[in-house]
Short mmCIF file of C-alpha atoms in Angstrom, two decimals:
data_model
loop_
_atom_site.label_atom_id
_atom_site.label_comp_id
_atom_site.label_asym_id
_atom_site.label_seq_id
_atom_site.Cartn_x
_atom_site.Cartn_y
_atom_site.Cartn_z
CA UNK A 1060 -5.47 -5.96 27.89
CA UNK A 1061 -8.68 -7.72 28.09
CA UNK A 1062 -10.53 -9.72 25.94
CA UNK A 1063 -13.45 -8.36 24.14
CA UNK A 1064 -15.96 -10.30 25.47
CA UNK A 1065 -15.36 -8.34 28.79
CA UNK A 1066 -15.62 -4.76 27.18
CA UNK A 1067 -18.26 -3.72 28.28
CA UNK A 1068 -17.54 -4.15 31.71
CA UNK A 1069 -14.02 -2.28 31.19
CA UNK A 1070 -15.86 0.50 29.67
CA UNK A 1071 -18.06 0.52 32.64
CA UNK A 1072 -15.50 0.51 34.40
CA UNK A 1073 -13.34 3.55 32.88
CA UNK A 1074 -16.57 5.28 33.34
CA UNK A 1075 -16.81 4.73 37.18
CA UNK A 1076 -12.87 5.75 37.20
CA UNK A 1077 -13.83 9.26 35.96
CA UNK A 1078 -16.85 10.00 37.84
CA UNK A 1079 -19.48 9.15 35.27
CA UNK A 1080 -20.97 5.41 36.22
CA UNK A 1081 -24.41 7.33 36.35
CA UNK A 1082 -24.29 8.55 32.96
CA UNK A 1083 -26.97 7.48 30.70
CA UNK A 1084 -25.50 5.86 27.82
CA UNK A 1085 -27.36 6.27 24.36
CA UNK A 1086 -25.80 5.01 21.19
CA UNK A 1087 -25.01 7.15 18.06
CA UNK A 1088 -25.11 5.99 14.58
CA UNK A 1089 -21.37 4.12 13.31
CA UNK A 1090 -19.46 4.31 10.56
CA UNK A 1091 -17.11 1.82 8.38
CA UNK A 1092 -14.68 1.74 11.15
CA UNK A 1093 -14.11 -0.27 14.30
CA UNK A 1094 -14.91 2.75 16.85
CA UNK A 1095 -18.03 3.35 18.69
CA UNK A 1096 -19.61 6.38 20.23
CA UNK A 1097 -22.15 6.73 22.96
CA UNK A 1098 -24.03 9.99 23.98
CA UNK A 1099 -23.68 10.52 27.99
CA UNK A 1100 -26.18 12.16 29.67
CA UNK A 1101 -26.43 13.35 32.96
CA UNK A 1102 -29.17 15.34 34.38
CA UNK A 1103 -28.22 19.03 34.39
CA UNK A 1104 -25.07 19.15 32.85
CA UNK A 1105 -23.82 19.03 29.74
CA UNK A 1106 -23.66 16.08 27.68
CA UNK A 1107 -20.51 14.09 26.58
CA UNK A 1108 -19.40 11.53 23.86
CA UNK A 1109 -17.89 8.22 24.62
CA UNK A 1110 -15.47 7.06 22.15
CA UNK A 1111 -14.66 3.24 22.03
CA UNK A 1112 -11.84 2.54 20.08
CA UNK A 1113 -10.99 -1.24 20.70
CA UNK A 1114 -7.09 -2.02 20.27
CA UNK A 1115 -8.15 -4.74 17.41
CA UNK A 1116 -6.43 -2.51 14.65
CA UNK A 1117 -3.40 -4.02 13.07
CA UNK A 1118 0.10 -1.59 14.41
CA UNK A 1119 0.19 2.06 13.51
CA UNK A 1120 3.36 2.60 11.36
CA UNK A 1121 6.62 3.05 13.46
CA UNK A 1122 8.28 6.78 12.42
CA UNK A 1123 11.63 5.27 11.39
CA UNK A 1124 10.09 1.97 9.94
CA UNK A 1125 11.18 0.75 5.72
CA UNK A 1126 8.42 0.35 3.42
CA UNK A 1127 9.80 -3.22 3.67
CA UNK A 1128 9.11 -3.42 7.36
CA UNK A 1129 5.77 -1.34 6.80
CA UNK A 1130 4.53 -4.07 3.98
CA UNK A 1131 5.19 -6.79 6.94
CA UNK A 1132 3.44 -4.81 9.66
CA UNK A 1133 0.06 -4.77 7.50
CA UNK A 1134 -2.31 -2.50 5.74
CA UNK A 1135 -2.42 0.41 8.81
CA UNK A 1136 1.27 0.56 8.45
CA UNK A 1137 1.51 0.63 5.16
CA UNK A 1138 -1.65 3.67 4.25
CA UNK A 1139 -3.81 4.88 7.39
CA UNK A 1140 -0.37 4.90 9.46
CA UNK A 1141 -2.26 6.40 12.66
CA UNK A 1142 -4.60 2.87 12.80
CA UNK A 1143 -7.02 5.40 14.73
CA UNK A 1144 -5.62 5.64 18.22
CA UNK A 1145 -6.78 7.07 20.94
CA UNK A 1146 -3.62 8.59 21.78
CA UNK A 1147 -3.59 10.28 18.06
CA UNK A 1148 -6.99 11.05 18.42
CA UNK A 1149 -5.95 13.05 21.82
CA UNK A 1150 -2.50 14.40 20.12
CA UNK A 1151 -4.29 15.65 17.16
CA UNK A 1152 -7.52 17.31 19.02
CA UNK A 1153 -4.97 19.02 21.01
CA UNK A 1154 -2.74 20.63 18.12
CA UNK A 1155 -6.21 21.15 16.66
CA UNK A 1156 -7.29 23.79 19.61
CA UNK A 1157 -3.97 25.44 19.57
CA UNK A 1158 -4.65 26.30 16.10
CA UNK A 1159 -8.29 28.01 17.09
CA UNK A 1160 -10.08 25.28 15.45
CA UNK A 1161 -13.12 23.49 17.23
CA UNK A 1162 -11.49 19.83 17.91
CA UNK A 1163 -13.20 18.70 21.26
CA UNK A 1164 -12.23 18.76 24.36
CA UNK A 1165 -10.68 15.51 25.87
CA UNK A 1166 -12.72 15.04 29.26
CA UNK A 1167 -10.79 11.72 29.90
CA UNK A 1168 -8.57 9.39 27.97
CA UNK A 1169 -7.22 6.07 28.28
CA UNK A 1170 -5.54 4.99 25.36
CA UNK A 1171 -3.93 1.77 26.52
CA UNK A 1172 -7.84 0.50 26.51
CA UNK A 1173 -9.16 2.99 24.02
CA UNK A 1174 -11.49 4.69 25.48
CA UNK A 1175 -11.92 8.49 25.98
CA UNK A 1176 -14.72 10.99 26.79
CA UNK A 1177 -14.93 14.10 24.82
CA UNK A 1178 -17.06 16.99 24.25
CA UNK A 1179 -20.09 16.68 22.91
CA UNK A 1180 -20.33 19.51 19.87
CA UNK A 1181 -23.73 18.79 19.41
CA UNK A 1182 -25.59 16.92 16.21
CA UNK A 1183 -25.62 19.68 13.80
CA UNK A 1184 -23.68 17.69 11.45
CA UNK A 1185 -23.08 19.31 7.80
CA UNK A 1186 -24.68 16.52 6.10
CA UNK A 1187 -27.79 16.25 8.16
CA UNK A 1188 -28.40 20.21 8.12
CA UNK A 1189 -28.04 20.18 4.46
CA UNK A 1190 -30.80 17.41 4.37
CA UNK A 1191 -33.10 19.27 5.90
CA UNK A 1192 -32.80 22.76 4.04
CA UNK A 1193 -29.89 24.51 5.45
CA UNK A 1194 -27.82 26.41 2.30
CA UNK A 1195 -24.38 24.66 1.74
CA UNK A 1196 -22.82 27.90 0.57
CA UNK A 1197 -21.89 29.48 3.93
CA UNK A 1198 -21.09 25.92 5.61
CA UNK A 1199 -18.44 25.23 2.49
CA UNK A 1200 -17.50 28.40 2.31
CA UNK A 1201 -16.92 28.07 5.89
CA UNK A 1202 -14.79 25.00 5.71
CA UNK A 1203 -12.66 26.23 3.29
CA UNK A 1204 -11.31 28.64 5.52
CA UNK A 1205 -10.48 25.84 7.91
CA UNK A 1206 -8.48 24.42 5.29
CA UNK A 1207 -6.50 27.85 4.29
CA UNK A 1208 -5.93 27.85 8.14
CA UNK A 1209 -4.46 25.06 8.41
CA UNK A 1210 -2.34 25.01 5.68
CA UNK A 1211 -0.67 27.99 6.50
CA UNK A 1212 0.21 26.08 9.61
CA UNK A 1213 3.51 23.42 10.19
CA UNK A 1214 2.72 21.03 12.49
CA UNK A 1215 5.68 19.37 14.45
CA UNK A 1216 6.98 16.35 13.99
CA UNK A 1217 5.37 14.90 17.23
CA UNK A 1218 1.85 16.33 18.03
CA UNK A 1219 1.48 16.14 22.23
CA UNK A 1220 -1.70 17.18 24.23
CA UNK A 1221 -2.61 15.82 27.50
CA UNK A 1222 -0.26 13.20 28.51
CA UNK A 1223 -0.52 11.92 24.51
CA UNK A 1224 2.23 12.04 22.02
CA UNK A 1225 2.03 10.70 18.32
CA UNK A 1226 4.26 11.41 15.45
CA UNK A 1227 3.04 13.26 12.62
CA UNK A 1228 4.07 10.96 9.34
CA UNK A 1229 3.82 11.61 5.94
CA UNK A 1230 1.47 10.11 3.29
CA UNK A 1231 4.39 9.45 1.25
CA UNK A 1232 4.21 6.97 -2.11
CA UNK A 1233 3.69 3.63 0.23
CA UNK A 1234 0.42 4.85 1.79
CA UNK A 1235 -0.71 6.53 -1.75
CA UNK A 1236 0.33 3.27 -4.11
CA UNK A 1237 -1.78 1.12 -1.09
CA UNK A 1238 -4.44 2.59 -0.93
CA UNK A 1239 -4.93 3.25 -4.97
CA UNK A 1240 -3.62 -0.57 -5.70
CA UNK A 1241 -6.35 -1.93 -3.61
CA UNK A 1242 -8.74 -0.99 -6.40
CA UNK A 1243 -7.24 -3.32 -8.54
CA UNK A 1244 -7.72 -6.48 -5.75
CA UNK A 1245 -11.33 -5.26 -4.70
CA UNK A 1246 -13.09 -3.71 -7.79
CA UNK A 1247 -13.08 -7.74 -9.85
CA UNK A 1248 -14.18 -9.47 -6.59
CA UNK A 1249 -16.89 -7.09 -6.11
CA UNK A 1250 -18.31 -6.22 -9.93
CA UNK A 1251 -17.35 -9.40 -11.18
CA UNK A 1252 -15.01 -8.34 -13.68
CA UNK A 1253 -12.09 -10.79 -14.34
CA UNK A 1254 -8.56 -9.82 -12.33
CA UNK A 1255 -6.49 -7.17 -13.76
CA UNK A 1256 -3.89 -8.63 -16.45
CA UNK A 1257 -0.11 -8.59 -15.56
CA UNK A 1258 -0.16 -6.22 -18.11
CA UNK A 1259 -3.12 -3.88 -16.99
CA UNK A 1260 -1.27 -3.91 -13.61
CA UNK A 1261 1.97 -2.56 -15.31
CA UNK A 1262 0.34 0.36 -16.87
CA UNK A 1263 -1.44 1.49 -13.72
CA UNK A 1264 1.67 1.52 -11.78
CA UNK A 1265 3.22 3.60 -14.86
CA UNK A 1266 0.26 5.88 -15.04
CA UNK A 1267 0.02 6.73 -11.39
CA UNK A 1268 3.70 6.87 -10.18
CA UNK A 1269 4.82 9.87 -11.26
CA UNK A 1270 1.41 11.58 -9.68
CA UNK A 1271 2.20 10.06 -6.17
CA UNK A 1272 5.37 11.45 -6.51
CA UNK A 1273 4.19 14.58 -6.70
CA UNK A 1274 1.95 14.41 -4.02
CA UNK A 1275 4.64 13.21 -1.65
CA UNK A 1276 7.14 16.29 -2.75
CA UNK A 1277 4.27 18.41 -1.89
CA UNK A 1278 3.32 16.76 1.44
CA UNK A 1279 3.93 19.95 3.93
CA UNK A 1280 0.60 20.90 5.34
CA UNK A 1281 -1.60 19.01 8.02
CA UNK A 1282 -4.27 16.82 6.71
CA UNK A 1283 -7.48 15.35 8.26
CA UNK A 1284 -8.04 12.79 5.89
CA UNK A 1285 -11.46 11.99 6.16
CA UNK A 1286 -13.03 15.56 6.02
CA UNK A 1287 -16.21 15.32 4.65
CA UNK A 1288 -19.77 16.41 5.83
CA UNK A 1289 -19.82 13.44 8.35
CA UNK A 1290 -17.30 15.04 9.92
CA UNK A 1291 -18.07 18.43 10.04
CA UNK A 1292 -20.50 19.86 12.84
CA UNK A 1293 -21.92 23.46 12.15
CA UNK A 1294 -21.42 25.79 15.69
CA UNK A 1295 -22.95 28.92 14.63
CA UNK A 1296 -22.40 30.28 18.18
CA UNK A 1297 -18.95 30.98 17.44
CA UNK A 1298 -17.07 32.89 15.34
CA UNK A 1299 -14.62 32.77 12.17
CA UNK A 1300 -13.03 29.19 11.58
CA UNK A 1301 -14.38 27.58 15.00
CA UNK A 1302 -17.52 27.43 13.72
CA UNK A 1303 -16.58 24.21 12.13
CA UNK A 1304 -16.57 21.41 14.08
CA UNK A 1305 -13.84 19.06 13.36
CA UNK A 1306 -14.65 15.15 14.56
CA UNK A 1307 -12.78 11.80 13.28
CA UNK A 1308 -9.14 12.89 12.47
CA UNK A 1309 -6.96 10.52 14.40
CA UNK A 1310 -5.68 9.51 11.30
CA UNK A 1311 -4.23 13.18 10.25
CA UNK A 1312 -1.17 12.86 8.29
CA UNK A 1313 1.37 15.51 6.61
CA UNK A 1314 0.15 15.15 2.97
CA UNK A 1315 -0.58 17.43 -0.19
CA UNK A 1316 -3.03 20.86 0.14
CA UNK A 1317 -5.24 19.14 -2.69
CA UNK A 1318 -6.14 15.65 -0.66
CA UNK A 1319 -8.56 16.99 1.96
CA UNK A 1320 -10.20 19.30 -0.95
CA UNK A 1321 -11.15 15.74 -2.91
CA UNK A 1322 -12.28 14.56 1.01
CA UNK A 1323 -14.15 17.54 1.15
CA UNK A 1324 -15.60 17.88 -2.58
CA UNK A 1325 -15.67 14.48 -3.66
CA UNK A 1326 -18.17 13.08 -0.96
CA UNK A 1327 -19.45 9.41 -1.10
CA UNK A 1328 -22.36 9.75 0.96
CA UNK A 1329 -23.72 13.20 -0.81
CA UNK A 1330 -23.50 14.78 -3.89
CA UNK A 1331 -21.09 18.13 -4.07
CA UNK A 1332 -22.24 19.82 -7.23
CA UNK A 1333 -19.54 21.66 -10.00
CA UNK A 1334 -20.43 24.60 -9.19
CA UNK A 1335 -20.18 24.38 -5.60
CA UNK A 1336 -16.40 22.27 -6.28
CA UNK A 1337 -15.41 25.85 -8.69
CA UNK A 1338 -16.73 28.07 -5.85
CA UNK A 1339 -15.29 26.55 -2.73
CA UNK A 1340 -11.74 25.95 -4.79
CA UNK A 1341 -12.33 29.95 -5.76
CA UNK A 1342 -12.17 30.53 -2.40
CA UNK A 1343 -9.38 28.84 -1.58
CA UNK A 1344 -7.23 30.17 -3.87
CA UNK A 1345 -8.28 33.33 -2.76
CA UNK A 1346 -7.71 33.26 0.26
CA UNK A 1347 -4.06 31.86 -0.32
CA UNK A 1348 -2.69 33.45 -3.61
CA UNK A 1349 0.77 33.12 -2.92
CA UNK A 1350 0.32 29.42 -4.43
CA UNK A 1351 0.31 28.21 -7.52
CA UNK A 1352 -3.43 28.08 -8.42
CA UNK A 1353 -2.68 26.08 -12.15
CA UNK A 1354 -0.28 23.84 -10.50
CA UNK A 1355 -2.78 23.33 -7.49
CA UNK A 1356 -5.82 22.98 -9.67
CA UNK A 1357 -4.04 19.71 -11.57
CA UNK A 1358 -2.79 18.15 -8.53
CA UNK A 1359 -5.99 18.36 -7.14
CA UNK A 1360 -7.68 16.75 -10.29
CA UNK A 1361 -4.74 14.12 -10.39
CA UNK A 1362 -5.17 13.19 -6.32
CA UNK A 1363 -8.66 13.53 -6.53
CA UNK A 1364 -8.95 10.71 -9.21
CA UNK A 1365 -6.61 8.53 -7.22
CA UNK A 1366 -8.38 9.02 -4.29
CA UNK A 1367 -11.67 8.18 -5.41
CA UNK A 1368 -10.01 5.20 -6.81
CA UNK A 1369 -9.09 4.75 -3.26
CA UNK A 1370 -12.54 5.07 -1.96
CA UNK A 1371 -14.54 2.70 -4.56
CA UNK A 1372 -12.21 -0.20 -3.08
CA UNK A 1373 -12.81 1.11 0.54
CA UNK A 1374 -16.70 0.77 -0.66
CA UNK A 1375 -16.23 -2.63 -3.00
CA UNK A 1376 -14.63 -4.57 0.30
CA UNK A 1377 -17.31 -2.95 2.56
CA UNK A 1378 -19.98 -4.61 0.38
CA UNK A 1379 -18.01 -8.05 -1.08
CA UNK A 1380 -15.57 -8.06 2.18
CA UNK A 1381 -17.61 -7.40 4.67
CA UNK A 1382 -21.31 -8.42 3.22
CA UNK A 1383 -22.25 -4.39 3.81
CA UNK A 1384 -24.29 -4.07 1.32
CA UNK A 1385 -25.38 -0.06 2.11
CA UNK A 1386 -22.19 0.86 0.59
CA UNK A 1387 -23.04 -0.07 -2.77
CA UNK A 1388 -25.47 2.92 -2.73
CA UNK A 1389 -22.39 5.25 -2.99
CA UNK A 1390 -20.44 3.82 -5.81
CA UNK A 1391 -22.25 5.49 -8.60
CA UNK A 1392 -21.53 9.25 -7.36
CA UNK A 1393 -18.04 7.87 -6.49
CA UNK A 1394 -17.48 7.20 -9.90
CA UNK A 1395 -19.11 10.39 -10.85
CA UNK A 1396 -16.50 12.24 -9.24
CA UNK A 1397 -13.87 10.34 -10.68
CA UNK A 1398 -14.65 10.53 -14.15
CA UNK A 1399 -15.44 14.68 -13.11
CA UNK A 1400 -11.47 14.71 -12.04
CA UNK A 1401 -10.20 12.14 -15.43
CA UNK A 1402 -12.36 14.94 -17.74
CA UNK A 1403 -8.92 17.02 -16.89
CA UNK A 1404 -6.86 16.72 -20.47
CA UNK A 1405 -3.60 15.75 -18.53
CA UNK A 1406 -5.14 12.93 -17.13
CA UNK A 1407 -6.39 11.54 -20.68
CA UNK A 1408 -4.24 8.13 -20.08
CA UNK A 1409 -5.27 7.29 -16.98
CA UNK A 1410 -9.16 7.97 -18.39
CA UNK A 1411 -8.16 5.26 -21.14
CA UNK A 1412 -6.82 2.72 -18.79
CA UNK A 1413 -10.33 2.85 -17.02
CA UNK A 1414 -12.34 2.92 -20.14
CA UNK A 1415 -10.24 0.19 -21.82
CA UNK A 1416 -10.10 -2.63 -18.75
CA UNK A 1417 -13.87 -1.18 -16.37
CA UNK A 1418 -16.15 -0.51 -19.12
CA UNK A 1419 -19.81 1.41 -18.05
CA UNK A 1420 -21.51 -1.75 -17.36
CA UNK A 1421 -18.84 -2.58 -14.51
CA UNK A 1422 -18.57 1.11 -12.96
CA UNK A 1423 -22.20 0.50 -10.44
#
C-alpha cells in the first residue's frame, strides 16, 4: 500500500489502468468523512464519479469478532462496522440493483487502494432541488417507498457483486451503546458543560438499555444508515422506486425498520417539518400494514432520540475535534428533533435526564 503522499499519482494511475487517464477531473463538494469524489469528464460520453476512499480508516468489524475484541479493534469496529470500504461500497451497490433500486453502477473498482469509478446519477440531489423550489411531497413520498421496498426484503448474510464480498452485520447493542455514549464524552468538551457524574452516567446506561435492546431484537431489514437528502438524487426519468437515487451506503447494516426513518426525517443539514414526519410515516405504514404501526411508531420515537443523540456528538467532535466549525450550524435543529422524539410520554425519563444534567443554555 502506498503512502499518502503518493496518492495522487496511484489514483492517476488506477485511472490510466481503466482507460480513463484523459478524463477531466473536477472536484465535488465533501462531507464529514475521509472519502473524496471527482466528476470525470470526457468529451462525448457520459460522465463518471471517482470515489477515493483512502485505507486510513481504523478495521471494519470481523463477523465472528466479541464485543471485547471489537472494543480493542476501535470505534469502526465497535459502531460503523463497514469503516466505508470500497469493497462494501461495491457489495452493497450490487444487492442494491438486484433489488430494482438505483445504486450506481460500478465502472471499475479497486478496493485494496480504494478507489472505484461509478456512475454518475447526475446532481439532482434532494436537498439542493428542495432549495431551489422543487415540492418535497412527491420526493418523500417517493423515498418512503424505497424504504417499504426494502424492508420487505432479507438480505444475505454476505452481500457479493463484482468480484466484492462483505458480510452484512447487525447494529446490535455494541454499535447502538457507542455511538449514543459518545454524547456523553463529546457534548462537555464541546458546550463547556462539566463531565457527566458517575452517577449521571449510570442513569443513562439504565435509561437507554432496555431501548437498544429492542432495537437489536428487531434488527431484520437492510439499512442504509445515512439516508438523508444528501444522499438521495431525484431521477425523474424512471419509474416507481428507481427514481431515487441511492449514494453513500457502504456502511449498510441489518438494523431496526425505524433507524433509517429518523436518517430520513430527522435531517441535520435541513429542516423536515411535523407534518411532513406524520405524512411520510402515514405512508409507510400504509404501504406495510401487516406491522405493528403503535409498536413501530414508539420505536421509532425511542431510536430516533438516541440517534440524534448520536448525531449531536458526531457534530460536537466535528466542531471541538476537528476545529470544523460549519457543523455547529446544525446542532440547534438536531436538538429540535430530539426534543420532537422525547415529547413521546414513554420517553418522559429520558426527557428528565436531559433537562436535569444539559439545561437550554447548553443545548446550541
Amino acid at each position: 500500500m502506498r503512502l499518502s503522499s503518493d496518492r495522487e499519482g496511484l489514483k492517476a494511475e488506477f485511472l490510466s489502468r481503466h482507460g480513463l487517464a484523459d478524463a477531466e477531473r473536477i472536484p465535488l463538494a465533501g462531507d464529514a468523512s475521509t472519502r473524496r469524489y471527482e466528476r470525470l469528464s470526457r468529451p462525448g460520453k457520459a460522465s463518471l464519479i471517482f470515489m477515493d476512499q483512502p485505507p486510513v480508516e481504523t478495521a471494519p468489524c470481523p463477523p465472528d469478532a466479541t464485543p471485547d475484541q471489537r472494543r480493542l479493534a476501535g470505534y469502526n469496529a465497535m459502531a460503523r462496522l463497514a469503516a466505508g470500504r470500497v469493497d462494501a461500497f461495491v457489495a452493497t451497490a450490487g444487492w442494491l440493483r438486484g433489488q430494482g433500486l438505483s445504486a450506481p453502477e460500478i465502472v471499475a473498482h479497486e478496493a485494496g487502494e480504494g478507489l472505484a469509478v461509478l456512475e454518475d446519477l447526475g446532481d439532482d440531489l434532494y436537498a439542493r432541488l428542495i432549495e431551489t423550489g422543487t415540492d418535497e411531497a412527491p420526493l418523500y413520498e417517493a423515498a418512503v417507498e424505497v424504504l417499504a421496498q426494502l424492508h420487505e426484503a432479507t438480505p444475505p448474510p454476505v452481500l457479493e457483486a463484482q468480484g466484492a464480498a462483505w458480510p452484512f452485520l447487525t447494529y446490535d447493542d455494541l454499535a447502538l451503546r457507542t455511538g449514543g455514549d459518545m454524547f456523553l464524552e463529546w457534548w462537555p468538551k464541546f458546550s463547556g458543560l462539566a463531565p457527566f457524574s458517575t452517577d449521571a452516567e449510570a442513569e443513562w446506561e439504565a435509561l437507554w438499555a432496555p431501548i437498544r435492546a429492542r432495537a437489536e431484537a428487531a434488527a431484520s431489514v437492510f439499512c442504509h444508515r445515512d439516508y438523508h437528502a444528501e444522499n438521495l438524487i431525484w431521477l425523474p426519468d424512471r419509474t416507481g422506486v428507481a427514481r431515487v437515487g441511492l449514494l453513500d451506503f457502504q456502511d449498510a447494516v441489518l438494523a431496526h425498520p425505524a433507524w433509517d426513518f429518523s436518517m430520513l426525517l430527522h435531517d441535520g443539514r435541513r429542516d423536515v417539518s411535523p407534518e411532513r414526519e406524520t405524512a411520510a410515516l402515514a405512508r409507510y405504514l400504509e404501504i406495510r400494514s401487516d406491522i405493528d404501526a403503535q409498536a413501530f411508531r414508539a420505536d421509532y420515537h425511542a431510536l430516533g432520540a438516541l440517534n440524534s443523540a448520536r448525531i449531536l456528538f458526531i457534530f460536537a467532535r466535528q466542531v471541538a475535534g476537528f476545529g470544523k466549525p460549519r457543523y455547529e450550524a446544525f446542532m440547534p435543529r438536531t436538538w429540535r428533533y430530539l426534543e420532537r422524539c422525547l415529547a413521546d410520554p414513554a420517553l418522559a425519563p429520558i426527557k428528565a435526564w436531559f433537562d436535569t444534567h444539559v439545561p437550554r443554555e447548553a443545548r446550541r
